[in-house]
PDB file of C-alpha atoms in Angstrom:
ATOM      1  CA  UNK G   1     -12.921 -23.390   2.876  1.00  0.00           C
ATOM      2  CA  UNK G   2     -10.518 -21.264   0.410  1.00  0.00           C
ATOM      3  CA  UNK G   3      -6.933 -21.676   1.064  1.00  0.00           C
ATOM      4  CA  UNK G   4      -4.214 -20.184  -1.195  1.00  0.00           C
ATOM      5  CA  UNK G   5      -0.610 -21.127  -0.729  1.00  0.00           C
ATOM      6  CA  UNK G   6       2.426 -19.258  -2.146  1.00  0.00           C
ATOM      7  CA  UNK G   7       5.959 -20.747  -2.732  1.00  0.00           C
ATOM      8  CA  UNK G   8       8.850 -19.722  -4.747  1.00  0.00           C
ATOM      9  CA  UNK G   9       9.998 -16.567  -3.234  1.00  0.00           C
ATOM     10  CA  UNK G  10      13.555 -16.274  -2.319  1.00  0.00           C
ATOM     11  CA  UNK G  11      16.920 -14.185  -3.091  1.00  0.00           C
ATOM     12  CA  UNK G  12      18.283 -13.392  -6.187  1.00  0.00           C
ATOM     13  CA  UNK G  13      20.881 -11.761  -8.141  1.00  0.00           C
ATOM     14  CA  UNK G  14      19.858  -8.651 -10.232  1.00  0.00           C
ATOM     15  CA  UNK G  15      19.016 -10.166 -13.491  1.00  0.00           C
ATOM     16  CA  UNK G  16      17.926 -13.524 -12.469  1.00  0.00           C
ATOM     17  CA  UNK G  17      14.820 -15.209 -12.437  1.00  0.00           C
ATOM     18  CA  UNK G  18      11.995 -17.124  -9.833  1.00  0.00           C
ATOM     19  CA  UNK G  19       9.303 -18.681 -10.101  1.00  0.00           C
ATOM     20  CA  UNK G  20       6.292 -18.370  -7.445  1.00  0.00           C
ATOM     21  CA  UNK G  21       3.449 -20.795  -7.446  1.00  0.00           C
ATOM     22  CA  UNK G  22       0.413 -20.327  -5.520  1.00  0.00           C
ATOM     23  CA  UNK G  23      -1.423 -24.220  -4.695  1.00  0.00           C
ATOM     24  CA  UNK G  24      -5.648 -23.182  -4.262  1.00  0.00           C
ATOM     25  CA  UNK G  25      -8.118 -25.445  -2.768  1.00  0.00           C
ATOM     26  CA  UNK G  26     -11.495 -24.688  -2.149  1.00  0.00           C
ATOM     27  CA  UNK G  27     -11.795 -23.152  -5.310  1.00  0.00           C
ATOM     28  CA  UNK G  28     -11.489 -24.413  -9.087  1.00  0.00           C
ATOM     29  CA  UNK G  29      -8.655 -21.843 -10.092  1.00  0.00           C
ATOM     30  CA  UNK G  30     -10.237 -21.820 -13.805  1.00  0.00           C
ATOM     31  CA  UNK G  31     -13.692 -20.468 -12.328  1.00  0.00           C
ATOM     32  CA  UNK G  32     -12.370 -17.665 -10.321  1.00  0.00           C
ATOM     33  CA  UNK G  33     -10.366 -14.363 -11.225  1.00  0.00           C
ATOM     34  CA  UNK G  34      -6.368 -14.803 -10.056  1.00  0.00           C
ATOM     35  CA  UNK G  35      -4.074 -12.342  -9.500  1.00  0.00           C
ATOM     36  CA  UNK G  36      -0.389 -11.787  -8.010  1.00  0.00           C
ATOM     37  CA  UNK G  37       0.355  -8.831  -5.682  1.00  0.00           C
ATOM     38  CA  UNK G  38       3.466  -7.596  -4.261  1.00  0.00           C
ATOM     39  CA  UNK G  39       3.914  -5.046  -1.160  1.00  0.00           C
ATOM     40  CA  UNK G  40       6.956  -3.439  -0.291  1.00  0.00           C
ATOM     41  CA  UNK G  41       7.837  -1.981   2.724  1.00  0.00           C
ATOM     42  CA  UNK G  42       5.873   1.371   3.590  1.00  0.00           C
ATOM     43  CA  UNK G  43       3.922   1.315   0.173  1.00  0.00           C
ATOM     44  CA  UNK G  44       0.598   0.121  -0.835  1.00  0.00           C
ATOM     45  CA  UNK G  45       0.001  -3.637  -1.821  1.00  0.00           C
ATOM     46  CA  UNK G  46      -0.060  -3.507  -6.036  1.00  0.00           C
ATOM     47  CA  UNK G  47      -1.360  -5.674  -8.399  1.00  0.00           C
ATOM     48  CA  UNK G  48       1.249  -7.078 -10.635  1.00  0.00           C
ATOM     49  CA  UNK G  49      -0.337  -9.400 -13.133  1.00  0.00           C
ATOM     50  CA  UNK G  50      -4.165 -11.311 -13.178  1.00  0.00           C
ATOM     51  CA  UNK G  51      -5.705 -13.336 -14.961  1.00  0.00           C
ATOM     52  CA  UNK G  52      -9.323 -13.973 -15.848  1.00  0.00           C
ATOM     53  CA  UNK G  53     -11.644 -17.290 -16.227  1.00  0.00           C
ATOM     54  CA  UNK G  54     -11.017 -17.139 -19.735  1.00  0.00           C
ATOM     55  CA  UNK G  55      -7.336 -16.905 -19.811  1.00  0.00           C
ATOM     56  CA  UNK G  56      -7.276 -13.500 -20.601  1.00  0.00           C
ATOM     57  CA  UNK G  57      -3.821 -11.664 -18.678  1.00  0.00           C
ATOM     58  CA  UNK G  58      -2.652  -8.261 -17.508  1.00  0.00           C
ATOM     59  CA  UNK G  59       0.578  -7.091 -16.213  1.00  0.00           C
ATOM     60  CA  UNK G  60       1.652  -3.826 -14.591  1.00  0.00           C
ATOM     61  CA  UNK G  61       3.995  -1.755 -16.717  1.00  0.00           C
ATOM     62  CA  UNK G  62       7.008  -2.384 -14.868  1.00  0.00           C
ATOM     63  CA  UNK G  63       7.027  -6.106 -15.534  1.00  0.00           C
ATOM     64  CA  UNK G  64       5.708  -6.511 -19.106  1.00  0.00           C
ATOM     65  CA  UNK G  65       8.214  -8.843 -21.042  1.00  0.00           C
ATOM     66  CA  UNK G  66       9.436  -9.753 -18.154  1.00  0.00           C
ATOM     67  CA  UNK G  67       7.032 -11.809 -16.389  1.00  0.00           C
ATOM     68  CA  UNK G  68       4.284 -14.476 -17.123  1.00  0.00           C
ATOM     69  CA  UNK G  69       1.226 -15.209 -14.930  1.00  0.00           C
ATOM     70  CA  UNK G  70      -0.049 -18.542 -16.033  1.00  0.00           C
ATOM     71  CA  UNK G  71      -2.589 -21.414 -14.556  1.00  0.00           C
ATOM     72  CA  UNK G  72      -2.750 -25.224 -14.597  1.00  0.00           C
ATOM     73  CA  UNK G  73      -6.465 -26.254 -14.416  1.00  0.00           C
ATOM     74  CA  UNK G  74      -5.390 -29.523 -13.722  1.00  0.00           C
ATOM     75  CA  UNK G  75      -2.957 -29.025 -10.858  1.00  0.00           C
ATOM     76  CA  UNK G  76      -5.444 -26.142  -9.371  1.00  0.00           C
ATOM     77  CA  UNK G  77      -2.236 -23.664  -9.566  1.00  0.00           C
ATOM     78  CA  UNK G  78      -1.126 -20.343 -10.350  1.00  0.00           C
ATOM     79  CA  UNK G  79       2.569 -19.420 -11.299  1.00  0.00           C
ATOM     80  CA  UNK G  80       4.335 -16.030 -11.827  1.00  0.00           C
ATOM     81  CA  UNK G  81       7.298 -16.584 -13.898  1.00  0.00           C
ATOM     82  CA  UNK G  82       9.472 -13.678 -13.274  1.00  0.00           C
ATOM     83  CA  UNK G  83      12.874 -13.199 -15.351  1.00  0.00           C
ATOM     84  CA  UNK G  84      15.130 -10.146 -15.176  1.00  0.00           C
ATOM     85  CA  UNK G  85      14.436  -9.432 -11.853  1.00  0.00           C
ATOM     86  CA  UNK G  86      15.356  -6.005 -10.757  1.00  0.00           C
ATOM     87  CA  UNK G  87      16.243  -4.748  -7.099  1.00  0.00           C
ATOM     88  CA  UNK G  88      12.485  -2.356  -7.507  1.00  0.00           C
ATOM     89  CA  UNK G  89      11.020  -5.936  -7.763  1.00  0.00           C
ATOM     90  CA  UNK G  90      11.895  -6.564  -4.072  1.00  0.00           C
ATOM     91  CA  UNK G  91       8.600  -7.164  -2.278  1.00  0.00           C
ATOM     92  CA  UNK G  92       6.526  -9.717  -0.298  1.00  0.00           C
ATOM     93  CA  UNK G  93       4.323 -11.358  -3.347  1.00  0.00           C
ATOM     94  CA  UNK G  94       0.667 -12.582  -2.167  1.00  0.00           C
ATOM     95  CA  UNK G  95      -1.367 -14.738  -4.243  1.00  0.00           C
ATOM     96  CA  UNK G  96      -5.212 -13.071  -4.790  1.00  0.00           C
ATOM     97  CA  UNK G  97      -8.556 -14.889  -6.119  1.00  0.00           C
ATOM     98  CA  UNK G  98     -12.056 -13.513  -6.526  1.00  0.00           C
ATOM     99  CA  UNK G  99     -14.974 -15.394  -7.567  1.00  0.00           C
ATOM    100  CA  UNK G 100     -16.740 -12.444  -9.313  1.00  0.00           C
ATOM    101  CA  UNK G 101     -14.042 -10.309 -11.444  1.00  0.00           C
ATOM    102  CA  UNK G 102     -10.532  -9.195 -11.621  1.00  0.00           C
ATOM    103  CA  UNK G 103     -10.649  -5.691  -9.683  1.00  0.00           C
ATOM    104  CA  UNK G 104      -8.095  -3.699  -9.350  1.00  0.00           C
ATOM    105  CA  UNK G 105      -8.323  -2.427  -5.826  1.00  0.00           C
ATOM    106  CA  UNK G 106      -6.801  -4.955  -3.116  1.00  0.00           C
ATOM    107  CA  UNK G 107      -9.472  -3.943  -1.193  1.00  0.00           C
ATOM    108  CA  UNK G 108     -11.881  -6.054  -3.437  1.00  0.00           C
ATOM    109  CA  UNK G 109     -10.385  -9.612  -3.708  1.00  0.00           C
ATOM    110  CA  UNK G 110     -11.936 -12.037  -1.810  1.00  0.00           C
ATOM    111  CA  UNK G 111      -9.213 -14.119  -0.668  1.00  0.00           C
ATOM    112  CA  UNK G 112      -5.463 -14.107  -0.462  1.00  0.00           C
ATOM    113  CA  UNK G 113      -2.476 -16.326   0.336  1.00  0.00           C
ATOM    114  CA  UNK G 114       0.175 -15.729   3.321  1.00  0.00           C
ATOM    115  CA  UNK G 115       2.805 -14.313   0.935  1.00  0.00           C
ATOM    116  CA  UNK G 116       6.316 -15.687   0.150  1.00  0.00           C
ATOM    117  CA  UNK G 117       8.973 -12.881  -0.107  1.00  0.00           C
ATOM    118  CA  UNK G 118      10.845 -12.101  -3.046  1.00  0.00           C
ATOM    119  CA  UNK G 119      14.301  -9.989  -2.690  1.00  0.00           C
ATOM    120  CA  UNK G 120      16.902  -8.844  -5.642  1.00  0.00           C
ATOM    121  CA  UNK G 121      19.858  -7.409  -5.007  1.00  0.00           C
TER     122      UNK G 121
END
């Protein structure tokens, strides 16, 4: 059974910074493609950052320099570092894994945390 189970979220002054962890079981976080999402209000759930079995990353445009997606084998984790937040960063954040590759689509990950929401202002 695959659980994945966000933290971090909160409020936050423009310009400040969180930190979201995501705890997995059920799967051996170095094995398996992670990603983070976020979904505001009304818009479509985007990926913000992934990265693969070997360590390689990705970020959306928006939050290059500004964030870091890293894993601890060890702990079975994921983490989003985010720094500078920005009001446009305001969204529910979900935690993503997928046991065959790092897609793109939403549509395509196999399983996903409950979300922990994230708000600048």
């Amino acid at each position: 059974h695959v659980q994945l189970v966000e933290s971090g979220g909160g409020s936050v002054q423009a310009g400040g910074s969180l930190r979201l962890s995501c705890a997995v079981s059920g799967y051996t976080v170095g094995n398996v493609c992670m990603g983070w999402f976020r979904q505001a209000p009304g818009k479509d759930r985007d990926l913000v950052a992934r990265i693969s079995r070997a360590g390689t990353t990705w970020y959306k445009d928006s939050v290059k320099d500004r964030f870091n997606i890293s894993k601890d084998n060890a702990k079975n984790t994921l983490s989003l570092q985010m720094n500078s937040l920005k009001p446009e960063d305001s969204a529910m954040y979900y935690c993503a894994a997928d046991s065959f590759r790092c897609w793109w689509s939403a549509s395509r990950w196999d399983y996903w945390g409950q979300g922990t929401q994230v708000t600048v202002s």
